[in-house]
Coordinates of C-alpha atoms in Angstrom, one line a residue:
M15 CA 2.8 13.3 -8.3
K16 CA 0.9 12.6 -11.5
R17 CA 1.6 9.1 -12.8
R18 CA 3.7 9.0 -15.9
Q19 CA 2.6 6.8 -18.7
L20 CA 4.8 4.2 -20.4
L21 CA 8.0 5.6 -21.8
T22 CA 10.0 3.0 -23.7
L23 CA 13.1 3.8 -25.8
L24 CA 16.0 1.7 -26.9
A25 CA 18.5 1.3 -24.1
V26 CA 21.2 0.9 -26.6
T27 CA 20.7 4.6 -27.4
G28 CA 21.2 5.4 -23.7
T29 CA 17.6 5.9 -22.9
A30 CA 15.6 3.9 -20.4
A31 CA 12.0 3.8 -19.1
C32 CA 11.1 4.9 -15.6
G33 CA 7.6 4.8 -14.4
T34 CA 5.8 6.2 -11.4
S35 CA 2.8 4.6 -9.7
P36 CA 0.0 6.5 -8.0
A37 CA -0.3 6.7 -4.3
A38 CA -1.0 3.3 -2.7
T39 CA -3.8 2.8 -0.2
T40 CA -1.3 2.6 2.6
A41 CA -0.2 5.6 4.6
T42 CA 2.7 6.3 2.3
A43 CA 2.2 7.4 -1.3
T44 CA 4.1 5.5 -3.9
P45 CA 6.1 6.1 -7.0
S46 CA 7.4 3.4 -9.2
G47 CA 10.8 2.2 -10.1
A48 CA 13.0 2.3 -13.0
P49 CA 15.9 0.0 -13.9
V50 CA 18.9 -2.2 -11.4
S51 CA 20.8 -5.7 -10.3
V52 CA 22.9 -7.9 -7.8
P53 CA 25.4 -10.6 -7.1
A54 CA 23.9 -14.0 -7.8
P55 CA 24.1 -17.2 -5.9
A56 CA 27.0 -19.5 -6.5
T57 CA 24.8 -21.4 -9.0
T58 CA 23.7 -18.3 -10.9
E59 CA 26.4 -18.5 -13.6
R60 CA 24.5 -21.3 -15.2
L61 CA 20.8 -22.2 -15.6
G62 CA 19.4 -25.3 -14.2
P63 CA 18.1 -28.2 -16.3
A64 CA 15.6 -27.3 -19.0
L65 CA 12.2 -26.7 -17.5
T66 CA 8.8 -26.7 -19.3
A67 CA 6.6 -23.7 -19.2
T68 CA 4.0 -25.6 -17.2
S69 CA 6.4 -27.0 -14.6
P70 CA 5.0 -26.4 -11.1
P71 CA 6.9 -23.9 -8.8
P72 CA 9.5 -25.8 -6.7
S73 CA 9.5 -25.7 -2.9
P74 CA 11.4 -22.6 -1.7
S75 CA 14.7 -23.1 0.0
T76 CA 15.5 -21.5 3.3
S77 CA 19.1 -20.5 2.9
V78 CA 20.6 -17.4 1.4
S79 CA 23.1 -18.2 -1.4
P80 CA 26.4 -16.3 -1.2
P81 CA 27.2 -13.6 -3.8
V82 CA 28.9 -14.7 -7.0
T83 CA 32.0 -12.8 -5.9
G84 CA 32.5 -15.5 -3.2
K85 CA 32.9 -12.9 -0.5
P86 CA 30.5 -10.9 1.7
G87 CA 29.5 -7.5 0.5
V88 CA 27.6 -5.7 -2.2
M89 CA 28.2 -5.0 -5.9
L90 CA 27.6 -1.3 -6.6
G91 CA 26.8 -0.2 -10.1
S92 CA 24.6 2.0 -12.2
Y93 CA 22.6 2.7 -15.3
L94 CA 24.5 5.6 -16.8
A95 CA 23.0 8.1 -19.3
L96 CA 24.4 11.6 -18.9
G97 CA 23.4 14.4 -21.2
G98 CA 26.1 15.3 -23.7
R99 CA 28.3 12.2 -22.9
T100 CA 28.7 8.8 -24.4
L101 CA 28.6 5.7 -22.2
R102 CA 32.4 5.6 -22.4
Q103 CA 32.7 9.2 -21.3
S104 CA 30.1 8.8 -18.6
L105 CA 32.0 5.7 -17.2
A106 CA 35.2 7.7 -17.3
L107 CA 33.7 10.6 -15.3
R108 CA 32.3 8.3 -12.6
R109 CA 35.7 6.5 -12.5
R110 CA 37.4 9.8 -11.8
Q111 CA 34.8 10.9 -9.2
L112 CA 34.6 7.6 -7.3
S113 CA 38.1 6.2 -7.9
R114 CA 36.7 2.8 -8.9
E115 CA 35.0 0.9 -11.7
Q116 CA 31.3 0.2 -11.7
R117 CA 30.8 -3.4 -10.6
I118 CA 27.5 -3.5 -12.5
V119 CA 26.8 -1.6 -15.7
H120 CA 23.1 -1.6 -16.5
R121 CA 21.8 -1.4 -20.1
F122 CA 18.3 -1.6 -21.7
Y123 CA 17.6 -3.7 -24.8
P124 CA 14.3 -3.6 -26.8
W125 CA 12.1 -6.7 -27.0
D126 CA 12.5 -7.3 -30.7
G127 CA 14.8 -4.6 -32.0
Y128 CA 18.6 -4.1 -32.2
L129 CA 20.7 -6.2 -29.9
P130 CA 24.5 -5.4 -29.8
A131 CA 26.9 -8.2 -30.4
S132 CA 29.1 -6.9 -27.5
E133 CA 29.4 -4.1 -25.0
P134 CA 33.0 -3.0 -25.5
D135 CA 32.7 0.0 -23.1
V136 CA 31.8 -2.2 -20.2
A137 CA 35.0 -3.3 -18.5
A138 CA 35.7 -7.0 -18.0
A139 CA 35.7 -6.4 -14.3
S140 CA 32.1 -5.1 -14.5
R141 CA 29.1 -7.3 -14.6
L142 CA 26.7 -6.5 -17.5
M143 CA 23.1 -6.1 -16.4
V144 CA 20.5 -6.2 -19.2
S145 CA 16.9 -5.0 -18.7
W146 CA 15.2 -6.7 -21.6
H147 CA 11.8 -5.2 -22.4
G148 CA 8.8 -7.4 -22.1
A149 CA 5.9 -7.6 -24.5
P150 CA 2.2 -8.4 -24.3
W151 CA 2.0 -12.0 -23.1
A152 CA -0.2 -13.5 -25.8
G153 CA 2.5 -13.3 -28.4
I154 CA 4.8 -15.2 -26.1
L155 CA 2.4 -17.8 -24.8
D156 CA 1.3 -18.8 -28.3
G157 CA 4.9 -19.6 -29.4
G158 CA 4.9 -16.7 -31.9
S159 CA 8.0 -15.2 -30.3
D160 CA 10.0 -18.4 -29.8
A161 CA 12.3 -17.8 -32.8
M162 CA 13.1 -14.3 -31.7
I163 CA 13.7 -15.4 -28.1
R164 CA 16.1 -18.1 -29.3
S165 CA 18.0 -15.5 -31.3
V166 CA 18.3 -13.2 -28.2
A167 CA 19.5 -16.2 -26.1
R168 CA 22.2 -17.0 -28.7
K169 CA 23.3 -13.4 -28.9
L170 CA 23.6 -13.0 -25.1
K171 CA 25.4 -16.4 -25.0
A172 CA 27.8 -15.2 -27.6
M173 CA 28.8 -12.2 -25.6
D174 CA 30.8 -14.7 -23.5
R175 CA 30.6 -12.8 -20.3
P176 CA 28.3 -13.1 -17.2
I177 CA 25.0 -11.3 -17.7
L178 CA 22.4 -10.4 -15.2
L179 CA 19.1 -10.5 -17.2
R180 CA 16.1 -8.6 -15.9
W181 CA 13.1 -9.4 -18.2
G182 CA 9.7 -7.7 -18.0
W183 CA 10.4 -5.7 -14.9
E184 CA 7.8 -3.8 -12.8
M185 CA 5.1 -6.1 -14.0
N186 CA 3.0 -5.2 -11.0
G187 CA 2.7 -1.6 -12.1
D188 CA 0.3 -0.4 -14.7
W189 CA 2.7 1.6 -17.0
F190 CA 4.1 -1.1 -19.3
A191 CA 2.6 -3.2 -22.0
W192 CA 3.8 -6.4 -20.1
S193 CA 2.0 -5.5 -16.9
G194 CA -0.8 -7.5 -15.4
A195 CA -3.1 -4.5 -15.8
A196 CA -2.5 -4.6 -19.5
N197 CA -2.8 -8.4 -19.9
G198 CA -6.2 -9.5 -18.5
Q199 CA -5.4 -9.1 -14.8
D200 CA -4.0 -12.6 -14.8
P201 CA -0.5 -12.8 -13.2
A202 CA -0.4 -16.6 -14.0
G203 CA 0.1 -15.6 -17.6
Y204 CA 3.3 -13.7 -16.7
V205 CA 4.6 -16.7 -14.8
T206 CA 4.0 -19.0 -17.8
A207 CA 5.7 -16.5 -20.1
W208 CA 8.7 -16.2 -17.8
R209 CA 9.1 -19.9 -17.6
R210 CA 8.9 -20.2 -21.4
L211 CA 11.7 -17.7 -21.8
H212 CA 13.7 -19.5 -19.2
R213 CA 13.3 -22.9 -20.9
I214 CA 14.3 -21.5 -24.3
F215 CA 17.4 -19.9 -22.9
A216 CA 18.3 -23.2 -21.2
D217 CA 17.7 -25.1 -24.5
Q218 CA 20.1 -22.6 -26.2
G219 CA 22.8 -23.2 -23.7
A220 CA 22.9 -19.6 -22.4
T221 CA 24.7 -20.7 -19.2
N222 CA 26.2 -17.2 -18.7
V223 CA 22.8 -15.7 -18.1
S224 CA 21.4 -15.2 -14.6
W225 CA 17.7 -14.3 -14.2
I226 CA 16.5 -11.3 -12.1
W227 CA 12.8 -11.1 -11.3
S228 CA 12.2 -7.5 -10.5
P229 CA 8.8 -6.1 -9.4
N230 CA 8.1 -2.5 -8.4
W231 CA 8.3 -1.9 -4.7
N232 CA 4.6 -1.5 -4.5
S233 CA 1.7 -2.5 -6.8
S234 CA -0.4 -0.3 -8.9
P235 CA -3.3 -0.9 -8.8
D236 CA -3.0 -1.9 -5.2
V237 CA -5.6 -4.7 -5.3
P238 CA -5.4 -8.4 -4.4
W239 CA -5.0 -9.8 -7.9
N240 CA -2.0 -7.6 -8.5
R241 CA 0.1 -8.5 -5.5
M242 CA 3.8 -8.9 -6.5
Q243 CA 4.0 -12.5 -5.2
S244 CA 1.4 -13.6 -7.7
Y245 CA 3.9 -12.9 -10.4
Y246 CA 6.8 -14.9 -8.9
P247 CA 7.9 -17.6 -11.3
G248 CA 9.3 -20.0 -8.7
D249 CA 12.7 -20.5 -7.1
A250 CA 13.9 -22.8 -9.9
Y251 CA 13.4 -20.0 -12.5
V252 CA 14.9 -17.1 -10.6
D253 CA 18.5 -16.4 -9.6
W254 CA 18.1 -12.9 -8.1
V255 CA 15.1 -11.0 -6.8
G256 CA 15.3 -7.4 -7.8
V257 CA 13.2 -4.4 -6.8
S258 CA 12.7 -0.8 -8.2
G259 CA 12.2 2.0 -5.7
Y260 CA 12.7 5.8 -5.6
N261 CA 12.0 8.2 -2.8
F262 CA 9.6 10.3 -4.8
Y263 CA 7.6 11.0 -1.6
G264 CA 10.4 10.9 0.9
E265 CA 10.2 7.1 1.5
S266 CA 13.1 5.5 3.4
P267 CA 15.1 2.6 2.0
S268 CA 13.4 0.3 4.6
T269 CA 10.0 1.3 3.3
L270 CA 11.0 0.8 -0.4
F271 CA 13.0 -2.4 -0.1
G272 CA 12.2 -4.0 3.3
P273 CA 9.1 -5.9 2.3
V274 CA 10.7 -7.6 -0.7
T275 CA 13.8 -8.4 1.2
R276 CA 11.8 -10.0 4.1
R277 CA 9.7 -12.0 1.7
Y278 CA 12.5 -13.3 -0.6
G279 CA 15.8 -12.6 1.1
G280 CA 15.9 -16.0 2.8
R281 CA 15.7 -17.7 -0.6
K282 CA 17.4 -15.5 -3.1
P283 CA 20.0 -12.7 -3.1
I284 CA 18.3 -9.3 -3.4
I285 CA 19.3 -6.7 -5.9
L286 CA 18.1 -3.1 -5.7
S287 CA 17.8 -3.0 -9.5
E288 CA 16.7 0.6 -9.8
T289 CA 17.0 3.3 -7.2
S290 CA 17.9 7.0 -7.0
A291 CA 17.3 10.0 -4.7
V292 CA 14.7 12.5 -5.7
R293 CA 14.2 14.2 -2.4
D294 CA 16.9 15.0 0.3
R295 CA 19.5 13.3 -1.9
A296 CA 22.4 13.2 0.5
R297 CA 20.2 12.0 3.3
Y298 CA 18.7 9.2 1.2
I299 CA 22.1 8.0 0.1
E300 CA 23.4 8.0 3.7
R301 CA 20.3 6.0 4.8
L302 CA 20.7 3.6 1.9
H303 CA 24.3 3.1 2.8
T304 CA 23.5 2.2 6.3
W305 CA 20.4 0.0 5.5
V306 CA 22.2 -2.0 2.8
A307 CA 25.2 -2.6 5.1
D308 CA 22.9 -3.8 7.8
T309 CA 20.9 -6.1 5.4
P310 CA 23.1 -9.1 4.3
A311 CA 20.5 -10.5 2.0
V312 CA 21.2 -7.5 -0.4
G313 CA 23.9 -8.5 -2.8
A314 CA 23.8 -5.6 -5.3
V315 CA 22.7 -2.0 -5.7
V316 CA 22.2 -0.4 -9.1
W317 CA 21.8 3.4 -9.2
F318 CA 19.6 5.0 -11.9
D319 CA 22.2 7.7 -12.8
T320 CA 20.8 10.0 -15.5
D321 CA 19.7 13.6 -16.1
I322 CA 18.1 12.9 -19.4
Q323 CA 15.2 10.6 -18.5
E324 CA 12.4 11.0 -21.0
G325 CA 9.2 12.3 -19.6
T326 CA 10.5 13.8 -16.3
D327 CA 12.5 16.8 -15.1
H328 CA 14.0 14.8 -12.2
D329 CA 17.8 14.7 -12.0
F330 CA 18.8 11.3 -10.8
R331 CA 22.6 11.7 -11.1
I332 CA 24.8 10.9 -8.1
D333 CA 26.4 14.4 -8.6
A334 CA 23.2 16.3 -8.8
D335 CA 24.5 18.3 -5.9
P336 CA 27.9 18.3 -4.0
S337 CA 26.4 16.8 -0.8
A338 CA 24.9 13.9 -2.8
L339 CA 28.2 13.2 -4.5
A340 CA 30.0 13.2 -1.2
A341 CA 27.5 10.8 0.3
Y342 CA 27.6 8.5 -2.7
R343 CA 31.4 8.6 -2.8
S344 CA 31.5 7.6 0.8
M345 CA 29.3 4.6 0.0
A346 CA 31.3 3.7 -3.1
Q347 CA 34.6 3.7 -1.2
D348 CA 33.2 1.5 1.7
P349 CA 35.0 -1.9 1.2
Y350 CA 31.6 -3.6 1.8
F351 CA 30.3 -2.0 -1.4
N352 CA 33.3 -3.3 -3.5
A353 CA 32.3 -7.0 -3.6

């Protein structure tokens, strides 16, 4: 599959960005991910003490924090953008099809554009997940974006609801302006930028925000400097570890999500922040259902549920065909996926 270039549109208009990476040097070719999120640890509802951008990474813990729901299981939700329907209409359709609410509703916000004061269509019982676009690191590291970051922190705080915040996702790909490939091949700059944002949010008292660090399932380019772990900000700055992965080349859930889960699942809850089935839809959903149920470190799954993704003719909807919808409904009605 030919790699798609960066496609960024305002999520508040219902449009997101989904990139694909070229084949990796391993035996399996690799696409990229698009947007998703999970239940956070018990401490996720508030940030820790203010941390400076230059603070060293803390020592990793060895225990898995329980989901924010306080019970075992998985929060299942989606990014919803269906052709010809508003978000409210799309949510109502999925509610009828699945006989349940979305536990997570995923939205995309631009880096320095319009930010809504609220999300009235997102039910109080649903967790709001925000993918906030990144930016070239230089304008963050030099302090030039501090005022805007403070403004966003205050707006998200004022929403007065728990928010899962995924900033600068898929940084180990080469399709976004905030990628390592576009910023001097220096992942340390991303780490410093992330810590700066984290500190500013803490200073603004945005205690309702939990932070999702979310690489793509594989790196593009697949070279030593671009390994995903080089971008990890440190356990004190991350509440959830997310991952984007789609079966563009027939990859299994264990191929897409196993490496991230093995690396970080003993320290942080894992959220499949973007996934969808491109090939063998029903089979992929069935395998995902089984793999997640057998992987307790995973606390959330967020489907990329759209048929209007800019730059691709792929149909990512859960009801793209009847067998896919039946498989997804089976997963959605499993009590384990109703945490």
